[in-house]
Amino acid sequence: MKVKYILVTQPKPETPKSPYFDLAKKYSLKIDFCPFIKVEPIPAKQFRKDKIQVQDYPAVVFTSRNAVDQFFRMCAELRAKPSEDVKYFCLSDAIAYYLQKYVPFRKRRIFFGNQTIEDLLRVIEKHPEEKYLVPCSDTPKQRVLEVLEERKLNFKKAVIYKALSADLAEINIRLYDIIVLFSPLDVKSLFKNFPKFRQQNVKIAAFGPAVVQAVNKAKLRLDILAPIPGATSMPVALDHYIKKANK
């Protein structure tokens, strides 16, 4: 079955150079962007109970754009402006570029990996002496924390927001040929909003092992996977699949 409509469960890219837009143009697709997760900020008053001093950490690890937004929101509420010498380690180049919303790219030290914590670790391990802060939600990416702990790095998890299922009432979920999932919470949100959802001909794309596990647990059929050798990003994985499907 040819692919015409794709639903990406992330915010619409802010740059016109997104590979998703290139994909839509290449195959004449309609790609909609709709986050399946909404963010509920944790107030600074509550965060203070964790006794984490942001200024004590010369390195910060970002695993999502939400983490970026909420970190700088929390810094503003705490009146704790990060030092210009802080090093930022981002899970992907997309997060690194998004960071420019808050940090002048050339004036700070910004590093990024290629979508996975294992890849980013190659960069982090070049700075083993650093003390790392990992801003995250109440349901963090466990693999990231596990890898940092396995390498015995000096890091602290900082829960600064809650990740909840978004209201998707306005979406016609049956319209889409492919639904692209990036978090186990995306799977949870899918069934919370559409409890009678049946996959049938809908293709499920998943990014990362944690999402694959959630997809399998929900008894969905996994059709597209990233990152894998030859498709380290979701747009590339989609390109490979659509190229065959739309012959």
Short mmCIF file of C-alpha atoms in Angstrom, two decimals:
data_model
loop_
_atom_site.label_atom_id
_atom_site.label_comp_id
_atom_site.label_asym_id
_atom_site.label_seq_id
_atom_site.Cartn_x
_atom_site.Cartn_y
_atom_site.Cartn_z
CA MET A 1 0.00 0.00 0.00
CA LYS A 2 1.38 3.39 -1.01
CA VAL A 3 2.19 5.94 1.66
CA LYS A 4 0.41 9.30 1.41
CA TYR A 5 -0.13 10.53 4.96
CA ILE A 6 2.31 10.42 7.87
CA LEU A 7 1.80 11.50 11.47
CA VAL A 8 4.96 12.46 13.37
CA THR A 9 4.42 12.62 17.14
CA GLN A 10 6.76 15.57 17.64
CA PRO A 11 6.49 19.36 17.24
CA LYS A 12 6.77 20.73 13.73
CA PRO A 13 10.41 21.57 12.90
CA GLU A 14 11.18 25.25 13.20
CA THR A 15 13.69 25.19 10.37
CA PRO A 16 12.62 24.90 6.70
CA LYS A 17 15.62 22.63 6.11
CA SER A 18 14.14 19.71 8.04
CA PRO A 19 14.62 16.30 6.36
CA TYR A 20 10.91 15.69 6.96
CA PHE A 21 10.07 18.51 4.57
CA ASP A 22 12.51 17.08 2.04
CA LEU A 23 10.80 13.72 2.41
CA ALA A 24 7.35 15.23 1.86
CA LYS A 25 8.53 16.99 -1.28
CA LYS A 26 10.37 13.96 -2.63
CA TYR A 27 7.35 11.64 -2.42
CA SER A 28 4.48 14.18 -2.52
CA LEU A 29 3.46 13.28 1.02
CA LYS A 30 1.33 15.04 3.61
CA ILE A 31 3.23 14.98 6.90
CA ASP A 32 1.48 16.27 10.02
CA PHE A 33 3.27 17.01 13.28
CA CYS A 34 1.42 16.59 16.54
CA PRO A 35 3.08 15.91 19.91
CA PHE A 36 1.38 13.04 21.72
CA ILE A 37 2.85 14.32 24.98
CA LYS A 38 2.21 17.56 26.83
CA VAL A 39 4.55 19.11 29.34
CA GLU A 40 3.61 20.16 32.85
CA PRO A 41 6.40 22.24 34.42
CA ILE A 42 7.49 21.46 37.95
CA PRO A 43 7.52 24.72 39.95
CA ALA A 44 10.82 26.00 41.28
CA LYS A 45 9.45 25.77 44.83
CA GLN A 46 8.99 22.02 44.41
CA PHE A 47 12.31 21.60 42.60
CA ARG A 48 14.19 23.22 45.49
CA LYS A 49 13.20 20.26 47.68
CA ASP A 50 15.63 18.12 45.66
CA LYS A 51 18.44 20.42 46.84
CA ILE A 52 20.02 20.62 43.39
CA GLN A 53 22.08 23.73 42.74
CA VAL A 54 22.16 24.28 38.98
CA GLN A 55 25.28 26.43 39.22
CA ASP A 56 27.23 23.47 40.65
CA TYR A 57 27.15 21.64 37.31
CA PRO A 58 29.59 22.72 34.58
CA ALA A 59 28.07 20.25 32.09
CA VAL A 60 24.45 19.59 31.08
CA VAL A 61 23.08 16.64 29.08
CA PHE A 62 19.96 17.30 26.99
CA THR A 63 17.90 14.39 25.68
CA SER A 64 15.02 16.37 24.18
CA ARG A 65 13.87 19.85 23.20
CA ASN A 66 11.39 19.77 26.09
CA ALA A 67 14.32 19.29 28.45
CA VAL A 68 16.01 22.34 26.91
CA ASP A 69 12.94 24.54 27.33
CA GLN A 70 12.25 23.41 30.88
CA PHE A 71 15.87 23.70 31.98
CA PHE A 72 16.10 27.35 31.01
CA ARG A 73 12.62 27.99 32.38
CA MET A 74 13.74 26.55 35.71
CA CYS A 75 16.97 28.57 35.64
CA ALA A 76 14.92 31.75 35.14
CA GLU A 77 12.58 30.88 38.02
CA LEU A 78 15.54 30.12 40.27
CA ARG A 79 17.38 33.20 39.05
CA ALA A 80 20.30 30.90 38.39
CA LYS A 81 21.74 31.95 35.05
CA PRO A 82 24.12 29.28 33.70
CA SER A 83 27.74 30.28 33.37
CA GLU A 84 29.07 31.04 29.90
CA ASP A 85 31.56 28.22 30.44
CA VAL A 86 28.91 25.51 30.79
CA LYS A 87 29.30 22.64 28.32
CA TYR A 88 26.12 21.29 26.71
CA PHE A 89 25.91 17.71 25.47
CA CYS A 90 22.92 17.00 23.21
CA LEU A 91 21.59 13.64 22.12
CA SER A 92 21.23 14.87 18.53
CA ASP A 93 22.16 17.73 16.24
CA ALA A 94 18.48 18.78 16.15
CA ILE A 95 18.55 19.37 19.92
CA ALA A 96 21.88 21.20 19.61
CA TYR A 97 20.47 23.55 16.98
CA TYR A 98 17.34 24.07 19.07
CA LEU A 99 19.60 25.05 21.98
CA GLN A 100 20.53 28.18 20.02
CA LYS A 101 17.16 29.55 21.12
CA TYR A 102 18.82 30.12 24.49
CA VAL A 103 22.57 29.88 23.91
CA PRO A 104 24.71 31.64 21.26
CA PHE A 105 26.18 28.68 19.40
CA ARG A 106 29.64 30.14 18.86
CA LYS A 107 30.07 31.48 22.36
CA ARG A 108 29.38 28.31 24.26
CA ARG A 109 30.64 24.77 24.15
CA ILE A 110 27.98 22.63 22.51
CA PHE A 111 28.48 18.97 21.61
CA PHE A 112 26.08 16.49 20.08
CA GLY A 113 25.74 12.84 19.16
CA ASN A 114 23.82 11.00 16.48
CA GLN A 115 20.51 10.22 18.20
CA THR A 116 21.70 7.60 20.73
CA ILE A 117 23.32 7.89 24.15
CA GLU A 118 25.96 5.36 23.08
CA ASP A 119 27.01 7.72 20.30
CA LEU A 120 26.96 10.80 22.53
CA LEU A 121 29.00 8.89 25.10
CA ARG A 122 31.98 8.97 22.74
CA VAL A 123 31.97 12.74 23.18
CA ILE A 124 31.14 12.74 26.89
CA GLU A 125 34.00 10.36 27.70
CA LYS A 126 36.43 12.96 26.38
CA HIS A 127 35.35 15.06 29.39
CA PRO A 128 35.40 12.45 32.19
CA GLU A 129 36.22 15.00 34.87
CA GLU A 130 32.99 16.96 34.41
CA LYS A 131 30.05 16.97 36.79
CA TYR A 132 26.93 16.39 34.68
CA LEU A 133 23.34 17.50 35.21
CA VAL A 134 20.63 15.63 33.27
CA PRO A 135 17.38 17.67 33.13
CA CYS A 136 14.47 15.32 32.45
CA SER A 137 10.81 14.51 33.00
CA ASP A 138 9.31 12.32 35.69
CA THR A 139 9.57 9.49 33.13
CA PRO A 140 13.17 9.92 31.92
CA LYS A 141 14.91 7.99 29.18
CA GLN A 142 16.17 5.16 31.34
CA ARG A 143 18.78 4.01 28.84
CA VAL A 144 20.53 7.38 29.10
CA LEU A 145 20.76 7.14 32.88
CA GLU A 146 21.83 3.49 32.74
CA VAL A 147 24.70 4.22 30.34
CA LEU A 148 25.96 7.17 32.38
CA GLU A 149 25.86 5.02 35.50
CA GLU A 150 27.59 2.08 33.80
CA ARG A 151 30.45 4.39 32.84
CA LYS A 152 30.62 5.63 36.43
CA LEU A 153 30.29 9.25 35.35
CA ASN A 154 29.54 11.92 37.93
CA PHE A 155 25.96 12.93 37.08
CA LYS A 156 22.71 13.96 38.71
CA LYS A 157 19.18 13.49 37.38
CA ALA A 158 17.09 16.65 37.70
CA VAL A 159 13.33 16.13 37.29
CA ILE A 160 12.00 19.50 36.13
CA TYR A 161 8.76 18.63 34.34
CA LYS A 162 6.08 15.99 34.00
CA ALA A 163 5.28 14.32 30.68
CA LEU A 164 1.55 13.65 30.25
CA SER A 165 -0.66 12.39 27.46
CA ALA A 166 -1.85 15.20 25.22
CA ASP A 167 -5.48 15.67 24.14
CA LEU A 168 -5.67 14.34 20.58
CA ALA A 169 -9.43 14.63 20.12
CA GLU A 170 -9.06 16.67 16.92
CA ILE A 171 -6.94 14.05 15.15
CA ASN A 172 -8.42 11.57 12.70
CA ILE A 173 -6.02 8.75 13.54
CA ARG A 174 -7.35 6.51 10.75
CA LEU A 175 -6.25 9.04 8.12
CA TYR A 176 -2.57 8.14 8.43
CA ASP A 177 -0.62 5.44 6.66
CA ILE A 178 2.32 5.75 9.08
CA ILE A 179 2.42 6.86 12.73
CA VAL A 180 5.92 7.73 13.96
CA LEU A 181 6.55 7.20 17.68
CA PHE A 182 9.52 8.54 19.66
CA SER A 183 8.71 7.71 23.27
CA PRO A 184 7.03 4.93 25.25
CA LEU A 185 4.66 7.67 26.40
CA ASP A 186 3.62 8.19 22.76
CA VAL A 187 2.33 4.61 22.77
CA LYS A 188 0.51 5.19 26.04
CA SER A 189 -1.01 8.42 24.72
CA LEU A 190 -2.14 6.69 21.52
CA PHE A 191 -4.27 4.21 23.42
CA LYS A 192 -5.44 6.69 26.03
CA ASN A 193 -6.82 8.93 23.27
CA PHE A 194 -7.94 6.13 20.97
CA PRO A 195 -8.79 3.13 23.19
CA LYS A 196 -10.41 1.32 20.27
CA PHE A 197 -7.40 1.80 17.99
CA ARG A 198 -6.69 -1.18 15.76
CA GLN A 199 -3.54 -1.11 13.67
CA GLN A 200 -4.74 -3.02 10.61
CA ASN A 201 -2.97 -1.38 7.61
CA VAL A 202 -1.43 1.46 9.61
CA LYS A 203 2.37 1.24 9.73
CA ILE A 204 4.09 1.91 13.03
CA ALA A 205 7.54 3.51 13.05
CA ALA A 206 9.51 3.53 16.29
CA PHE A 207 12.69 5.31 17.30
CA GLY A 208 14.88 3.60 19.86
CA PRO A 209 14.78 0.35 21.84
CA ALA A 210 12.54 1.73 24.61
CA VAL A 211 9.86 2.62 22.07
CA VAL A 212 10.21 -0.76 20.37
CA GLN A 213 9.64 -2.43 23.74
CA ALA A 214 6.52 -0.31 24.34
CA VAL A 215 5.21 -1.09 20.85
CA ASN A 216 5.68 -4.82 21.39
CA LYS A 217 4.08 -4.64 24.83
CA ALA A 218 1.05 -2.93 23.29
CA LYS A 219 0.88 -5.79 20.75
CA LEU A 220 1.35 -3.46 17.81
CA ARG A 221 3.17 -4.53 14.66
CA LEU A 222 6.48 -2.73 14.19
CA ASP A 223 7.05 -1.87 10.52
CA ILE A 224 9.81 0.76 10.57
CA LEU A 225 12.71 1.01 13.00
CA ALA A 226 15.46 3.52 13.67
CA PRO A 227 18.26 3.92 14.46
CA ILE A 228 19.74 0.94 12.64
CA PRO A 229 22.81 0.56 10.40
CA GLY A 230 22.11 2.49 7.23
CA ALA A 231 19.26 4.44 8.84
CA THR A 232 20.52 6.29 11.88
CA SER A 233 17.66 8.80 11.77
CA MET A 234 13.91 8.38 11.43
CA PRO A 235 13.66 10.41 8.17
CA VAL A 236 16.19 8.07 6.55
CA ALA A 237 14.33 4.98 7.80
CA LEU A 238 11.09 6.40 6.43
CA ASP A 239 12.76 7.18 3.12
CA HIS A 240 13.93 3.57 2.77
CA TYR A 241 10.45 2.23 3.52
CA ILE A 242 8.52 4.66 1.32
CA LYS A 243 10.90 4.10 -1.60
CA LYS A 244 9.82 0.45 -1.67
CA ALA A 245 6.17 1.00 -0.77
CA ASN A 246 5.53 3.70 -3.36
CA LYS A 247 7.06 1.96 -6.38
#
